[in-house]
Short mmCIF file of C-alpha atoms in Angstrom, two decimals:
data_model
loop_
_atom_site.label_atom_id
_atom_site.label_comp_id
_atom_site.label_asym_id
_atom_site.label_seq_id
_atom_site.Cartn_x
_atom_site.Cartn_y
_atom_site.Cartn_z
CA MET Y 1 -54.78 27.47 32.42
CA GLY Y 2 -55.78 30.84 32.61
CA ILE Y 3 -59.11 32.39 30.73
CA SER Y 4 -59.11 33.94 27.42
CA ALA Y 5 -61.77 36.52 26.74
CA ARG Y 6 -61.31 39.98 28.04
CA ILE Y 7 -63.50 41.95 29.23
CA THR Y 8 -62.34 45.87 29.53
CA ILE Y 9 -64.99 47.36 31.66
CA ALA Y 10 -64.58 44.62 34.82
CA ILE Y 11 -61.13 44.63 34.88
CA ALA Y 12 -61.23 48.61 34.71
CA VAL Y 13 -63.50 48.31 37.61
CA VAL Y 14 -61.54 46.19 39.19
CA ALA Y 15 -58.23 47.93 38.42
CA VAL Y 16 -60.24 50.81 40.61
CA VAL Y 17 -61.12 49.35 43.13
CA ALA Y 18 -57.42 48.36 43.58
CA ILE Y 19 -56.38 51.66 43.16
CA GLY Y 20 -58.47 52.85 45.56
CA THR Y 21 -57.85 49.89 48.21
CA GLY Y 22 -54.08 50.68 47.50
CA MET Y 23 -53.14 47.26 45.84
CA THR Y 24 -49.71 47.02 44.59
CA LEU Y 25 -49.16 46.11 41.67
CA SER Y 26 -44.83 47.00 41.22
CA SER Y 27 -41.82 44.64 41.82
CA GLY Y 28 -44.47 41.22 41.54
CA THR Y 29 -46.01 41.84 44.27
CA VAL Y 30 -49.86 42.09 45.25
CA GLY Y 31 -50.28 43.83 48.71
CA ASN Y 32 -47.82 42.92 51.37
CA ARG Y 33 -46.72 39.85 48.87
CA ARG Y 34 -43.24 38.20 49.46
CA ALA Y 35 -40.73 39.27 46.82
CA PRO Y 36 -38.79 35.83 45.57
CA ILE Y 37 -35.43 35.59 46.81
CA ARG Y 38 -32.98 35.72 43.35
CA ASN Y 39 -31.49 32.62 42.23
CA GLU Y 40 -30.21 32.91 38.77
CA ASP Y 41 -26.93 30.73 39.46
CA LEU Y 42 -29.39 27.15 38.70
CA THR Y 43 -28.64 25.54 35.16
CA ILE Y 44 -31.80 24.46 32.82
CA ARG Y 45 -31.31 20.98 34.11
CA GLU Y 46 -31.60 21.91 37.80
CA TRP Y 47 -34.00 24.21 38.09
CA GLU Y 48 -36.33 21.30 36.22
CA THR Y 49 -35.11 19.00 39.05
CA LEU Y 50 -36.32 21.45 41.37
CA TRP Y 51 -39.62 22.12 40.22
CA THR Y 52 -40.10 18.58 39.64
CA LYS Y 53 -38.95 17.92 43.51
CA VAL Y 54 -41.89 20.05 44.45
CA LEU Y 55 -44.70 18.70 42.14
CA GLU Y 56 -42.86 14.89 43.63
CA ARG Y 57 -43.70 15.93 46.76
CA HIS Y 58 -47.01 18.59 47.57
CA VAL Y 59 -49.08 16.78 44.18
CA ASP Y 60 -50.71 13.35 43.88
CA ASP Y 61 -51.23 10.99 41.21
CA ALA Y 62 -54.50 12.45 40.45
CA GLY Y 63 -53.40 16.22 40.46
CA HIS Y 64 -54.51 17.21 43.70
CA ILE Y 65 -52.60 19.85 45.31
CA ASP Y 66 -51.01 19.87 48.81
CA PHE Y 67 -51.73 23.57 49.10
CA SER Y 68 -51.23 23.20 53.23
CA GLY Y 69 -47.57 21.47 53.18
CA LEU Y 70 -46.92 24.20 50.87
CA VAL Y 71 -47.87 26.94 53.12
CA ARG Y 72 -46.16 25.11 56.28
CA ASP Y 73 -42.59 24.99 53.51
CA HIS Y 74 -42.53 26.64 50.21
CA ARG Y 75 -38.84 26.92 49.90
CA ASP Y 76 -37.92 24.98 47.10
CA LEU Y 77 -40.59 26.57 44.97
CA ASP Y 78 -39.86 30.16 46.05
CA ARG Y 79 -35.91 29.03 44.24
CA VAL Y 80 -38.11 27.74 41.45
CA VAL Y 81 -40.01 31.24 40.87
CA ALA Y 82 -36.43 33.26 41.78
CA PHE Y 83 -35.02 31.55 38.71
CA VAL Y 84 -38.25 32.34 36.63
CA ALA Y 85 -37.88 36.28 37.82
CA ASP Y 86 -34.34 36.17 36.85
CA VAL Y 87 -34.50 33.99 33.66
CA SER Y 88 -36.54 33.27 30.54
CA PRO Y 89 -35.77 33.18 26.86
CA GLN Y 90 -36.33 36.71 26.54
CA SER Y 91 -33.81 37.77 29.32
CA GLN Y 92 -31.02 35.05 28.40
CA ALA Y 93 -31.43 33.60 24.99
CA GLN Y 94 -28.76 31.46 24.57
CA ARG Y 95 -30.08 29.38 26.93
CA PHE Y 96 -32.85 28.53 25.30
CA PRO Y 97 -31.38 27.56 22.18
CA ASP Y 98 -35.11 26.13 20.32
CA ARG Y 99 -38.77 26.11 19.87
CA ALA Y 100 -39.58 22.48 22.62
CA SER Y 101 -36.78 24.30 25.46
CA ARG Y 102 -38.93 27.53 25.24
CA ILE Y 103 -42.04 25.66 25.81
CA ALA Y 104 -40.84 23.66 28.30
CA TYR Y 105 -39.94 26.75 30.37
CA TYR Y 106 -42.84 28.34 30.22
CA LEU Y 107 -45.10 25.85 30.58
CA ASP Y 108 -43.13 24.64 33.73
CA ALA Y 109 -42.80 28.74 35.01
CA TYR Y 110 -46.76 29.64 34.25
CA ASN Y 111 -47.65 26.54 36.23
CA ALA Y 112 -44.97 27.20 38.86
CA LEU Y 113 -46.20 31.06 39.16
CA ALA Y 114 -49.93 30.17 39.63
CA MET Y 115 -48.64 27.38 42.12
CA TYR Y 116 -46.90 30.50 44.04
CA GLY Y 117 -49.39 32.86 43.68
CA ILE Y 118 -52.31 31.01 45.08
CA VAL Y 119 -49.75 30.27 48.20
CA GLU Y 120 -49.21 33.66 48.04
CA ALA Y 121 -53.27 34.30 48.28
CA GLY Y 122 -54.02 32.41 51.39
CA VAL Y 123 -54.79 29.25 49.76
CA PRO Y 124 -58.28 30.77 49.03
CA ALA Y 125 -61.51 28.17 48.23
CA SER Y 126 -61.76 29.31 44.97
CA LEU Y 127 -61.44 31.99 41.60
CA GLY Y 128 -64.16 33.19 42.03
CA TRP Y 129 -65.12 37.16 40.14
CA TRP Y 130 -63.12 39.09 42.24
CA ARG Y 131 -60.22 36.91 42.94
CA LYS Y 132 -59.84 35.47 39.04
CA PHE Y 133 -59.81 39.20 37.87
CA THR Y 134 -56.88 39.68 40.66
CA PHE Y 135 -54.56 35.99 40.09
CA PHE Y 136 -54.90 36.71 36.38
CA TYR Y 137 -54.53 40.32 35.48
CA LEU Y 138 -53.95 42.39 38.28
CA GLN Y 139 -51.12 40.45 39.76
CA LYS Y 140 -48.00 40.51 38.78
CA PHE Y 141 -44.79 38.57 38.16
CA PRO Y 142 -41.41 39.00 36.90
CA VAL Y 143 -40.46 36.94 34.74
CA GLY Y 144 -36.80 37.46 33.08
CA GLY Y 145 -36.83 40.42 34.56
CA ARG Y 146 -40.02 42.12 33.25
CA GLU Y 147 -43.35 42.44 35.10
CA ILE Y 148 -46.04 40.24 33.38
CA SER Y 149 -49.39 38.97 34.39
CA LEU Y 150 -50.35 35.26 33.98
CA TYR Y 151 -52.92 36.43 31.48
CA ASP Y 152 -50.40 38.22 29.00
CA LEU Y 153 -47.74 35.14 29.75
CA GLU Y 154 -50.37 32.86 28.44
CA ASN Y 155 -51.95 34.94 25.92
CA ASP Y 156 -49.15 37.17 24.42
CA VAL Y 157 -46.12 35.30 25.50
CA ILE Y 158 -47.04 31.42 25.07
CA ARG Y 159 -50.19 30.82 22.94
CA PRO Y 160 -48.38 32.86 19.94
CA MET Y 161 -46.07 30.01 19.59
CA GLY Y 162 -48.58 28.31 17.82
CA GLU Y 163 -48.83 24.70 20.26
CA GLU Y 164 -52.83 24.79 21.04
CA ARG Y 165 -52.10 21.51 23.26
CA VAL Y 166 -50.35 23.86 26.03
CA HIS Y 167 -53.76 23.71 27.03
CA PHE Y 168 -53.87 20.61 27.70
CA ALA Y 169 -50.11 21.39 30.29
CA LEU Y 170 -51.26 24.87 31.72
CA ASN Y 171 -52.51 24.91 34.62
CA CYS Y 172 -54.00 27.71 36.89
CA MET Y 173 -54.49 25.10 40.24
CA VAL Y 174 -58.45 25.13 39.58
CA VAL Y 175 -60.41 21.44 39.58
CA SER Y 176 -61.51 22.08 35.91
CA CYS Y 177 -57.86 22.38 34.81
CA PRO Y 178 -55.74 19.53 33.15
CA ARG Y 179 -54.21 17.33 36.00
CA LEU Y 180 -51.75 18.91 37.15
CA PRO Y 181 -48.59 16.34 36.42
CA ARG Y 182 -45.60 15.18 38.55
CA ALA Y 183 -42.79 16.06 36.55
CA ALA Y 184 -41.37 19.44 35.03
CA PHE Y 185 -41.99 19.91 30.84
CA THR Y 186 -38.83 19.34 29.55
CA ALA Y 187 -37.00 20.13 26.04
CA GLU Y 188 -36.22 16.45 24.96
CA ALA Y 189 -39.25 15.34 26.86
CA LEU Y 190 -42.11 17.91 24.98
CA GLU Y 191 -43.37 16.01 22.32
CA ARG Y 192 -43.87 12.88 24.48
CA GLN Y 193 -45.52 14.79 27.20
CA LEU Y 194 -47.17 17.13 25.52
CA ASP Y 195 -48.96 13.74 23.50
CA GLU Y 196 -50.14 12.39 27.12
CA ALA Y 197 -51.25 15.09 28.32
CA ALA Y 198 -53.72 15.74 25.19
CA ARG Y 199 -54.91 12.20 24.94
CA GLU Y 200 -55.44 11.80 29.00
CA PHE Y 201 -57.33 14.93 29.01
CA ILE Y 202 -59.41 13.91 26.02
CA ALA Y 203 -60.14 10.38 27.61
CA GLU Y 204 -61.58 12.13 30.69
CA PRO Y 205 -65.08 11.75 31.17
CA ARG Y 206 -64.88 15.16 32.94
CA ASN Y 207 -63.73 16.91 29.99
CA VAL Y 208 -65.35 14.72 26.55
CA ARG Y 209 -68.89 13.75 27.52
CA VAL Y 210 -70.43 11.42 24.07
CA ASP Y 211 -74.59 11.47 24.04
CA PRO Y 212 -75.32 9.66 21.42
CA GLU Y 213 -79.13 9.68 22.34
CA ARG Y 214 -78.73 13.81 21.72
CA HIS Y 215 -76.79 13.54 18.91
CA GLU Y 216 -74.91 15.78 21.08
CA VAL Y 217 -70.79 16.05 23.14
CA ARG Y 218 -69.81 17.77 25.40
CA LEU Y 219 -66.72 19.29 25.59
CA SER Y 220 -64.49 21.32 28.16
CA ASP Y 221 -64.85 24.81 28.44
CA ILE Y 222 -60.92 24.71 27.95
CA PHE Y 223 -62.32 23.85 24.09
CA HIS Y 224 -64.17 27.44 24.14
CA PHE Y 225 -61.87 29.48 26.04
CA TYR Y 226 -59.21 28.82 23.02
CA THR Y 227 -61.37 27.69 19.76
CA LYS Y 228 -58.96 29.64 17.48
CA ASP Y 229 -56.19 27.58 19.02
CA PHE Y 230 -57.18 24.13 18.27
CA LEU Y 231 -59.39 25.05 14.81
CA ALA Y 232 -55.88 26.46 12.89
CA HIS Y 233 -54.80 22.77 13.00
CA ALA Y 234 -58.02 20.72 12.37
CA PRO Y 235 -61.58 22.14 10.85
CA SER Y 236 -63.46 21.10 14.24
CA LEU Y 237 -63.35 20.47 17.47
CA ILE Y 238 -64.60 17.32 17.07
CA VAL Y 239 -62.30 16.14 14.53
CA TYR Y 240 -59.14 17.25 16.63
CA VAL Y 241 -60.47 15.65 19.79
CA ASN Y 242 -61.15 12.73 17.54
CA ARG Y 243 -56.87 12.59 17.13
CA TYR Y 244 -56.69 11.20 20.43
CA ARG Y 245 -59.56 9.15 20.48
CA THR Y 246 -59.87 5.26 19.77
CA GLN Y 247 -63.74 5.53 19.78
CA PRO Y 248 -64.77 8.51 16.82
CA ILE Y 249 -67.15 10.92 18.09
CA PRO Y 250 -69.40 11.79 14.37
CA THR Y 251 -68.59 14.91 13.01
CA ASP Y 252 -72.37 15.73 12.79
CA PHE Y 253 -72.80 15.84 16.89
CA ARG Y 254 -73.73 19.34 18.17
CA VAL Y 255 -70.99 20.74 20.38
CA ARG Y 256 -71.92 22.06 23.76
CA PHE Y 257 -69.11 23.11 27.11
CA LEU Y 258 -69.44 22.05 30.31
CA PRO Y 259 -68.73 25.12 33.05
CA TYR Y 260 -66.26 25.20 33.86
CA ASP Y 261 -65.08 25.06 37.78
CA TRP Y 262 -62.82 27.51 39.38
CA THR Y 263 -62.81 25.38 43.07
CA VAL Y 264 -58.96 25.73 44.10
CA ASN Y 265 -57.74 21.95 44.03
CA ALA Y 266 -56.36 21.92 46.90
CA ARG Y 267 -55.73 18.33 48.01
CA ALA Y 268 -56.95 18.66 51.93
CA ILE Y 269 -60.48 19.55 51.03
CA ARG Y 270 -60.75 17.48 47.92
CA GLN Y 271 -60.21 14.58 49.68
CA SER Y 272 -62.53 15.29 52.91
CA VAL Y 273 -65.14 13.39 51.27
CA PRO Y 274 -65.08 9.87 51.46
CA ARG Y 275 -65.68 8.55 47.64
CA GLN Y 276 -67.48 5.92 46.55
CA GLN Y 277 -68.29 4.96 42.94
CA PHE Y 278 -72.12 3.64 41.76
CA LEU Y 279 -72.25 0.94 40.67
CA SER Y 280 -75.19 -1.01 38.52
CA GLY Y 281 -77.74 -2.67 40.65
CA ASP Y 282 -76.91 -0.77 43.60
CA ARG Y 283 -79.93 0.56 45.61
CA PHE Y 284 -80.42 3.94 46.90
CA GLU Y 285 -83.26 5.45 48.64
CA PHE Y 286 -83.96 9.23 47.94
CA VAL Y 287 -85.73 11.84 49.76
CA ALA Y 288 -87.10 14.99 48.73
CA PRO Y 289 -86.46 17.96 50.78
CA THR Y 290 -89.68 18.61 51.13
CA GLU Y 291 -93.05 17.13 51.98
CA GLU Y 292 -93.77 17.65 48.13
CA ILE Y 293 -94.29 14.19 46.42
CA ALA Y 294 -91.07 12.57 45.37
CA PRO Y 295 -90.02 14.57 41.61
CA GLN Y 296 -89.48 12.92 38.80
CA LEU Y 297 -86.37 15.21 38.08
CA PHE Y 298 -83.02 14.51 40.58
CA GLN Y 299 -79.83 17.25 39.89
CA PHE Y 300 -76.98 16.05 42.71
CA GLY Y 301 -74.33 17.76 42.35
CA GLY Y 302 -74.93 19.03 38.42
CA VAL Y 303 -75.26 15.50 37.86
CA MET Y 304 -79.33 14.90 36.75
CA PHE Y 305 -80.97 11.47 37.65
CA ARG Y 306 -84.45 10.69 35.96
CA ARG Y 307 -87.06 8.45 37.69
CA ILE Y 308 -87.71 5.98 35.67
CA ALA Y 309 -90.06 2.82 36.30
CA GLN Y 310 -89.45 0.03 39.32
CA GLY Y 311 -88.55 2.69 41.44
CA GLY Y 312 -85.26 3.54 39.33
CA VAL Y 313 -83.12 6.65 38.02
CA GLN Y 314 -80.87 6.76 35.10
CA ARG Y 315 -78.56 9.60 34.42
CA HIS Y 316 -80.48 12.64 32.44
CA ASP Y 317 -79.07 16.21 30.58
CA LEU Y 318 -81.67 18.46 30.45
CA GLY Y 319 -83.45 19.40 27.82
CA ALA Y 320 -85.03 22.42 26.81
CA GLY Y 321 -87.41 23.45 29.07
CA GLU Y 322 -86.75 21.10 31.60
CA ARG Y 323 -85.81 22.08 35.08
CA VAL Y 324 -85.03 20.82 39.08
CA LYS Y 325 -86.98 20.90 41.39
CA HIS Y 326 -85.25 19.35 44.16
CA PRO Y 327 -81.53 20.57 43.81
CA LEU Y 328 -80.65 19.12 47.30
CA ALA Y 329 -82.36 15.65 47.70
CA VAL Y 330 -80.59 13.91 50.18
CA LEU Y 331 -80.33 10.66 50.22
CA ALA Y 332 -79.02 6.99 52.35
CA ARG Y 333 -77.61 3.81 51.38
CA ASN Y 334 -80.12 0.77 52.08
CA ASP Y 335 -77.50 -2.29 53.24
CA GLU Y 336 -75.49 1.17 55.49
CA SER Y 337 -76.07 2.63 58.25
CA ARG Y 338 -79.81 4.97 58.41
CA GLN Y 339 -77.85 7.77 58.30
CA ALA Y 340 -78.44 10.69 55.69
CA GLN Y 341 -75.77 11.59 53.19
CA ARG Y 342 -75.46 14.08 50.42
CA LEU Y 343 -74.05 12.99 46.85
CA GLN Y 344 -71.23 15.13 45.28
CA ILE Y 345 -69.64 14.61 41.90
CA ARG Y 346 -66.06 14.79 41.26
CA ASP Y 347 -63.64 13.75 39.26
CA GLY Y 348 -66.82 11.56 37.56
CA MET Y 349 -66.88 9.73 40.73
CA LEU Y 350 -70.28 10.21 43.23
CA ALA Y 351 -68.65 11.33 46.50
CA TRP Y 352 -70.20 10.32 50.20
CA GLU Y 353 -70.97 12.99 52.87
CA ARG Y 354 -72.40 11.93 56.34
CA ARG Y 355 -74.95 14.15 57.72
CA GLY Y 356 -75.82 12.47 60.64
CA LEU Y 357 -79.08 12.91 60.22
CA PRO Y 358 -81.73 9.73 59.98
CA VAL Y 359 -83.93 9.17 56.85
CA VAL Y 360 -87.49 9.30 57.69
CA GLN Y 361 -89.53 6.56 55.60
CA ASN Y 362 -92.66 9.42 54.19
CA ARG Y 363 -94.55 9.48 51.16
CA ASP Y 364 -91.77 11.46 49.74
CA ALA Y 365 -89.15 8.44 50.05
CA MET Y 366 -88.38 6.51 47.01
CA THR Y 367 -86.89 4.07 46.60
CA GLY Y 368 -84.22 3.24 43.58
CA THR Y 369 -81.88 1.52 41.61
CA ILE Y 370 -78.88 3.42 39.19
CA ARG Y 371 -78.48 1.98 36.08
#
């Protein structure tokens, strides 16, 4: 999934800096990036099978990517990208007889190029400001003999095909992207694959969060980036989302958008912290990071909790004017060893990170129950 808004001034600044630092954009390279080997003799079916092999080997069921394994052995990925360099619907139209075959090709090509680009960049921790513009705008890849950026591939080639569900399938290898599937998109299965991708994406709490009390729904920023595409197929974003939900959202709810996480979705990084699901009734001890009295409002990994009666806490969305004093509060679980741990939010799970620091009982501590 690429970014949708052109920021002309920023791109110009980046381009000037790139020229000043000697960044090379010709021949599908950035800096000293390897030119992919050429391999146009594969059939479309063989190419899809090879791409599926890469996905099965390096992507887990949750969509996390084993980039460390790809860095060690990227030969199959190189062959996938080499095919893209030589073959496309524009360069060899006879290989792509219908719209489904063209869409499937471009989805697989985009995802493979994004994966290849992350490997070639040394697997950065995230696609922050500079890396984002380099990755999407400046870095060029050969596609069917034509040099093109991921941004232009998405916005000038894929989006004009009029299939809005591609936004649930395109993956730029960061955390907030749709789950990367473990099989190639194919013309024969495309309708089913896109329908399943849409239903899965919209069913995930990280992408659609309904707050009945506030008469509000928070949607993935993907719906913000590509509002125009979705509204070409529905009168409102809520109406569109409801097509893929078993419990419809009231159409008069206010729509807000969730921040996009540009952390690279590397499996080794994301599995380094053990996870545990909070359950109703679990008890925890919260310790404020200063000597101030424990605040009424806590923030853990971007999720808010409000202190309530009997020492309990509950999830809480910030209202107008509300602020969080202690965004890095430390906690320990009462029924385990008394070691301080930090709470993180990943894929709707609350993750533990052991710090090896004892929890100190003081006036800033409070015991709570997750509700």
